[in-house]
PDB file of C-alpha atoms in Angstrom:
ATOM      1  CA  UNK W   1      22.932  42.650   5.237  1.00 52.00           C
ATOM      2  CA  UNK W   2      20.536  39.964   4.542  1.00 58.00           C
ATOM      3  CA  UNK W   3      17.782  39.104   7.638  1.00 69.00           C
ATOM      4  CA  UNK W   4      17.975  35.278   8.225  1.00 73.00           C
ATOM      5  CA  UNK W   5      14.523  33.724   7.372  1.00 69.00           C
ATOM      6  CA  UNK W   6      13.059  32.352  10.270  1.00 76.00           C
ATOM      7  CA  UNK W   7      10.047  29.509   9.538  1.00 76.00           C
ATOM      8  CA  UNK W   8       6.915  29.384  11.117  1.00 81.00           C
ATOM      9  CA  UNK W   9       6.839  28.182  14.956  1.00 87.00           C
ATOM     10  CA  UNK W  10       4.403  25.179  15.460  1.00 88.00           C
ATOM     11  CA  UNK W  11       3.126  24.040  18.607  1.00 92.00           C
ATOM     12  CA  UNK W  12       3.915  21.316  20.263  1.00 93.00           C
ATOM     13  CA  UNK W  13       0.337  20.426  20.208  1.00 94.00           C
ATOM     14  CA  UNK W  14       0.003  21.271  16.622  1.00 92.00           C
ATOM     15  CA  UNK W  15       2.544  18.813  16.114  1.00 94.00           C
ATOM     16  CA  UNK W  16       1.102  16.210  17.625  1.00 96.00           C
ATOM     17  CA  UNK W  17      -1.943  16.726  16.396  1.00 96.00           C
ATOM     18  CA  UNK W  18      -0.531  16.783  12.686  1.00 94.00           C
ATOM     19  CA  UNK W  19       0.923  12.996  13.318  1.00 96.00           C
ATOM     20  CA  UNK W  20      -1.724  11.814  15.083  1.00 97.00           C
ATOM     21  CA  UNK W  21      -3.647  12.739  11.759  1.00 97.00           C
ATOM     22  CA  UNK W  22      -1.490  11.411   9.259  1.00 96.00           C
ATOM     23  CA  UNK W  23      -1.058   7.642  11.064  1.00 97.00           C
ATOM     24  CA  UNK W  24      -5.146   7.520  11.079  1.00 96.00           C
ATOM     25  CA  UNK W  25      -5.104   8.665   7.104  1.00 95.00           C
ATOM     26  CA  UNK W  26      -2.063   6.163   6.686  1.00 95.00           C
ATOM     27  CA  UNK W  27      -4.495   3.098   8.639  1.00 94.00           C
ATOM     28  CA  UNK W  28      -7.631   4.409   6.503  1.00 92.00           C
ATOM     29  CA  UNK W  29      -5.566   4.174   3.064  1.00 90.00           C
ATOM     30  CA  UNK W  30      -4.603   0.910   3.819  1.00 90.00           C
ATOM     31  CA  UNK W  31      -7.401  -0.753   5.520  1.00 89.00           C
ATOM     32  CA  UNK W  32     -10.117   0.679   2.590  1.00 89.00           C
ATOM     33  CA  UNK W  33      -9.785  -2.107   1.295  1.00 83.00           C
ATOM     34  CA  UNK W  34     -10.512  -4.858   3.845  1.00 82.00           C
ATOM     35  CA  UNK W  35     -13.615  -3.101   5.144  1.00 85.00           C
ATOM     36  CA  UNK W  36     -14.830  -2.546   1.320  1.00 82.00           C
ATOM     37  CA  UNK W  37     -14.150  -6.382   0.935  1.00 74.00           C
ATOM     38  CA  UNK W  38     -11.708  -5.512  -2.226  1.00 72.00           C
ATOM     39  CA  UNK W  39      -9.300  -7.870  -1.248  1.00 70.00           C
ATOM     40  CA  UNK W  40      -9.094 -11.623  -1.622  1.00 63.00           C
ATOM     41  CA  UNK W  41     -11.686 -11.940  -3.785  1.00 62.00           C
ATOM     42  CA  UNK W  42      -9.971 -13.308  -6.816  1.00 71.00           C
ATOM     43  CA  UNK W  43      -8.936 -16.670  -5.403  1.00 74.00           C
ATOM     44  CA  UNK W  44     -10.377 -20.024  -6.400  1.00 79.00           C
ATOM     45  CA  UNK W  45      -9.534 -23.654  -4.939  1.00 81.00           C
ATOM     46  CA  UNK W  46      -9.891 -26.969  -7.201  1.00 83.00           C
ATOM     47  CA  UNK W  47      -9.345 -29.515  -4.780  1.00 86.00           C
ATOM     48  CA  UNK W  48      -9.412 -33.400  -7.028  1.00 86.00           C
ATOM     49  CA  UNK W  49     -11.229 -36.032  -6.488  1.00 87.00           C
ATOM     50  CA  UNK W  50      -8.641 -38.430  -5.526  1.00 89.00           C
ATOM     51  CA  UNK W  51      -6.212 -36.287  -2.788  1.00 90.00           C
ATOM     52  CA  UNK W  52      -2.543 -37.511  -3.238  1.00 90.00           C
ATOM     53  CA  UNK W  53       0.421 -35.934  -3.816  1.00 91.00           C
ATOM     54  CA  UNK W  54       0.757 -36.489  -7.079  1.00 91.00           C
ATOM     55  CA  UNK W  55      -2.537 -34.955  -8.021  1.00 91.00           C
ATOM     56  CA  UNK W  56      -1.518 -32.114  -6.316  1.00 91.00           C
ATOM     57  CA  UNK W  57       1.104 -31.583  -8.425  1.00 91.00           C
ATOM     58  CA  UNK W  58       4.232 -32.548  -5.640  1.00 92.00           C
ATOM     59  CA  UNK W  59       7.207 -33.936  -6.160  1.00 93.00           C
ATOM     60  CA  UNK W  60       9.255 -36.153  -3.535  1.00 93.00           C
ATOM     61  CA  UNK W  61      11.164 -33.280  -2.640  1.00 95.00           C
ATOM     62  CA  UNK W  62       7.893 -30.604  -2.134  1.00 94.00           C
ATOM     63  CA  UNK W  63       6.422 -33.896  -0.275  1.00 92.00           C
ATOM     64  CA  UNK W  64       9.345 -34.256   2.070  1.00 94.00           C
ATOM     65  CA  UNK W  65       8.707 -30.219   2.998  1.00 95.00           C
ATOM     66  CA  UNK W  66       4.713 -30.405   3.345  1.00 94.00           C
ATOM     67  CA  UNK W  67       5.605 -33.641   5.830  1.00 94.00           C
ATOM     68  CA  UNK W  68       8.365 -31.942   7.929  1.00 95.00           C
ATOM     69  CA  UNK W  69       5.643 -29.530   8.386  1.00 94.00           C
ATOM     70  CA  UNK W  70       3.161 -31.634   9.390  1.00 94.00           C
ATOM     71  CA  UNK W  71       1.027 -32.062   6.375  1.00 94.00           C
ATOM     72  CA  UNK W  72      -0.840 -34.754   4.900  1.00 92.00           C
ATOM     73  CA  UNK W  73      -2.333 -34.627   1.261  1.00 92.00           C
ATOM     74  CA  UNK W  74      -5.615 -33.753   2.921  1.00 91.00           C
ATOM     75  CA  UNK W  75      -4.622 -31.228   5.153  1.00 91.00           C
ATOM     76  CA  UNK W  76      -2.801 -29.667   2.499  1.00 91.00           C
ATOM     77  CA  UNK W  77      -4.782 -29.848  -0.586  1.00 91.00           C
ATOM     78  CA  UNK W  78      -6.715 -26.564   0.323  1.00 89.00           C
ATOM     79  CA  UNK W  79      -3.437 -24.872   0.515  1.00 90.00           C
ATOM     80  CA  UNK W  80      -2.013 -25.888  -2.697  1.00 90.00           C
ATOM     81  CA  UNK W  81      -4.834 -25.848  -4.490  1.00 88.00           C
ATOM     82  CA  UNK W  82      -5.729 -22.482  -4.115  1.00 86.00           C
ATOM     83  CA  UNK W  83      -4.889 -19.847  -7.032  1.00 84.00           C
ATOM     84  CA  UNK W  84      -5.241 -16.119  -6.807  1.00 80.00           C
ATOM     85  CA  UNK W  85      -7.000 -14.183  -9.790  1.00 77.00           C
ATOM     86  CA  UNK W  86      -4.519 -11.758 -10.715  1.00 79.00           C
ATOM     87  CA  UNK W  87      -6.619 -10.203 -13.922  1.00 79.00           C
ATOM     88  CA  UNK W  88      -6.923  -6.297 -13.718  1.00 82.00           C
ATOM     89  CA  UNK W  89      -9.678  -4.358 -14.699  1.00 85.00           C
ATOM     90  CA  UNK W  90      -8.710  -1.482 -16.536  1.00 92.00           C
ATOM     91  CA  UNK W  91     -11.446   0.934 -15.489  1.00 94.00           C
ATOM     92  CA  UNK W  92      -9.813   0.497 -11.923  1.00 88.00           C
ATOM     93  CA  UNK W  93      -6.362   1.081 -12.944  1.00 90.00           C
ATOM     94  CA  UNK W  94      -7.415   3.617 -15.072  1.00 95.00           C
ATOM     95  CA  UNK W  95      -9.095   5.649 -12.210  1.00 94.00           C
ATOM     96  CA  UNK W  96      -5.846   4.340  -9.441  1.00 92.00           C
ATOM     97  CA  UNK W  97      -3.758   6.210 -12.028  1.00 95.00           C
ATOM     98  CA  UNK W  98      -5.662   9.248 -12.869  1.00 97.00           C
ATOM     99  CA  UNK W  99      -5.788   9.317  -8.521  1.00 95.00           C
ATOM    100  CA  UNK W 100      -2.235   9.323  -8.073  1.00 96.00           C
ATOM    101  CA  UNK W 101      -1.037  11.210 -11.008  1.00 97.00           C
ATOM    102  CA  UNK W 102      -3.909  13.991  -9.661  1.00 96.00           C
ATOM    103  CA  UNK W 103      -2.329  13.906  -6.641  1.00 96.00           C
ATOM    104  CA  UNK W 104       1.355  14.527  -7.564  1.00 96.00           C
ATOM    105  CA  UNK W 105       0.200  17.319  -9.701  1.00 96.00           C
ATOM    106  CA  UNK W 106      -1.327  18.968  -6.688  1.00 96.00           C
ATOM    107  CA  UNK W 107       1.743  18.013  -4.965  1.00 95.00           C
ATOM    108  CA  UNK W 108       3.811  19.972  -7.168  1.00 95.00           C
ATOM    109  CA  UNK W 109       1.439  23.045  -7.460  1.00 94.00           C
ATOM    110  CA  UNK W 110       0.890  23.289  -3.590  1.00 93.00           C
ATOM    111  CA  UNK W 111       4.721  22.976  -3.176  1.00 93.00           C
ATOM    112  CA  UNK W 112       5.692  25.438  -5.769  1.00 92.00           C
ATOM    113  CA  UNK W 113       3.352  28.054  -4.493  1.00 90.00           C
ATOM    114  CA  UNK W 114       4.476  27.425  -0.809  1.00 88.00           C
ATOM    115  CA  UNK W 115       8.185  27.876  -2.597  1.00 89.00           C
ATOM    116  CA  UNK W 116       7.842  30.939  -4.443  1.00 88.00           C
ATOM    117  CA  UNK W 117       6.417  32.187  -1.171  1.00 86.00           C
ATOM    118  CA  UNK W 118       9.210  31.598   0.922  1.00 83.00           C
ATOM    119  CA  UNK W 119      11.359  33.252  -1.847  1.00 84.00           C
ATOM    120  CA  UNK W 120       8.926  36.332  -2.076  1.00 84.00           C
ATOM    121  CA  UNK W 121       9.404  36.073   2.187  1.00 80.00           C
ATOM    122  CA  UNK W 122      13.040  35.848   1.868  1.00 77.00           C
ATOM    123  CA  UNK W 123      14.223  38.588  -1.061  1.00 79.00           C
ATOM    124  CA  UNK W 124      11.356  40.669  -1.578  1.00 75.00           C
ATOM    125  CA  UNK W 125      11.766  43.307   0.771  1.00 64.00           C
TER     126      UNK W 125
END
């Protein structure tokens, strides 16, 4: 008869601990970024010389929504005038995706030694 694998006990503590770790990676990851001053940057604003909405580029029926909202050409030329950047550098993507694909491949190592060791636990007796 086979002796039912029992996993490792962890702590309540240890538990704790463990998520209190991962939320402050999770906040780190994503707020990198903002303190490095990464984000945002690509944006640009060409506001005309003469401020109407046609030179904005409105219709009637996008001037009808700025106005319900309380707009005026002025107070909404900043807004609508302001493009984002989107052009990628490859040497950044290039080292995002040798990052993450690094990662999954110690993903899969870690997890298939931790596996084979659970087997090993489990049948090799």
């Amino acid at each position: 008869m086979s002796k039912h694998y029992e996993p490792p006990k962890q702590s309540k503590l240890g538990q704790l601990f463990d998520s209190a770790f991962l939320l402050v990676l999770v906040y780190v990851a994503l707020f990198i970024p903002l303190i490095l001053g990464l984000t945002g940057a690509g944006s640009t604003t060409h506001i005309p010389e003469e401020v109407n909405w046609d030179t904005l580029g409105q219709n009637p029926t996008m001037q009808a929504q700025w106005e319900k909202l309380g707009y005026t050409p002025d107070s909404a030329a900043e807004i609508i005038s302001t493009r984002f950047d989107y052009t990628i550098n490859p040497i950044l993507l290039a080292i995002t995706a040798i990052v993450i694909i690094g990662y999954f491949v110690f993903l899969v190592k870690v997890s298939d030694k931790e596996y084979r060791e659970v087997i090993r636990e489990k049948f090799d007796q």
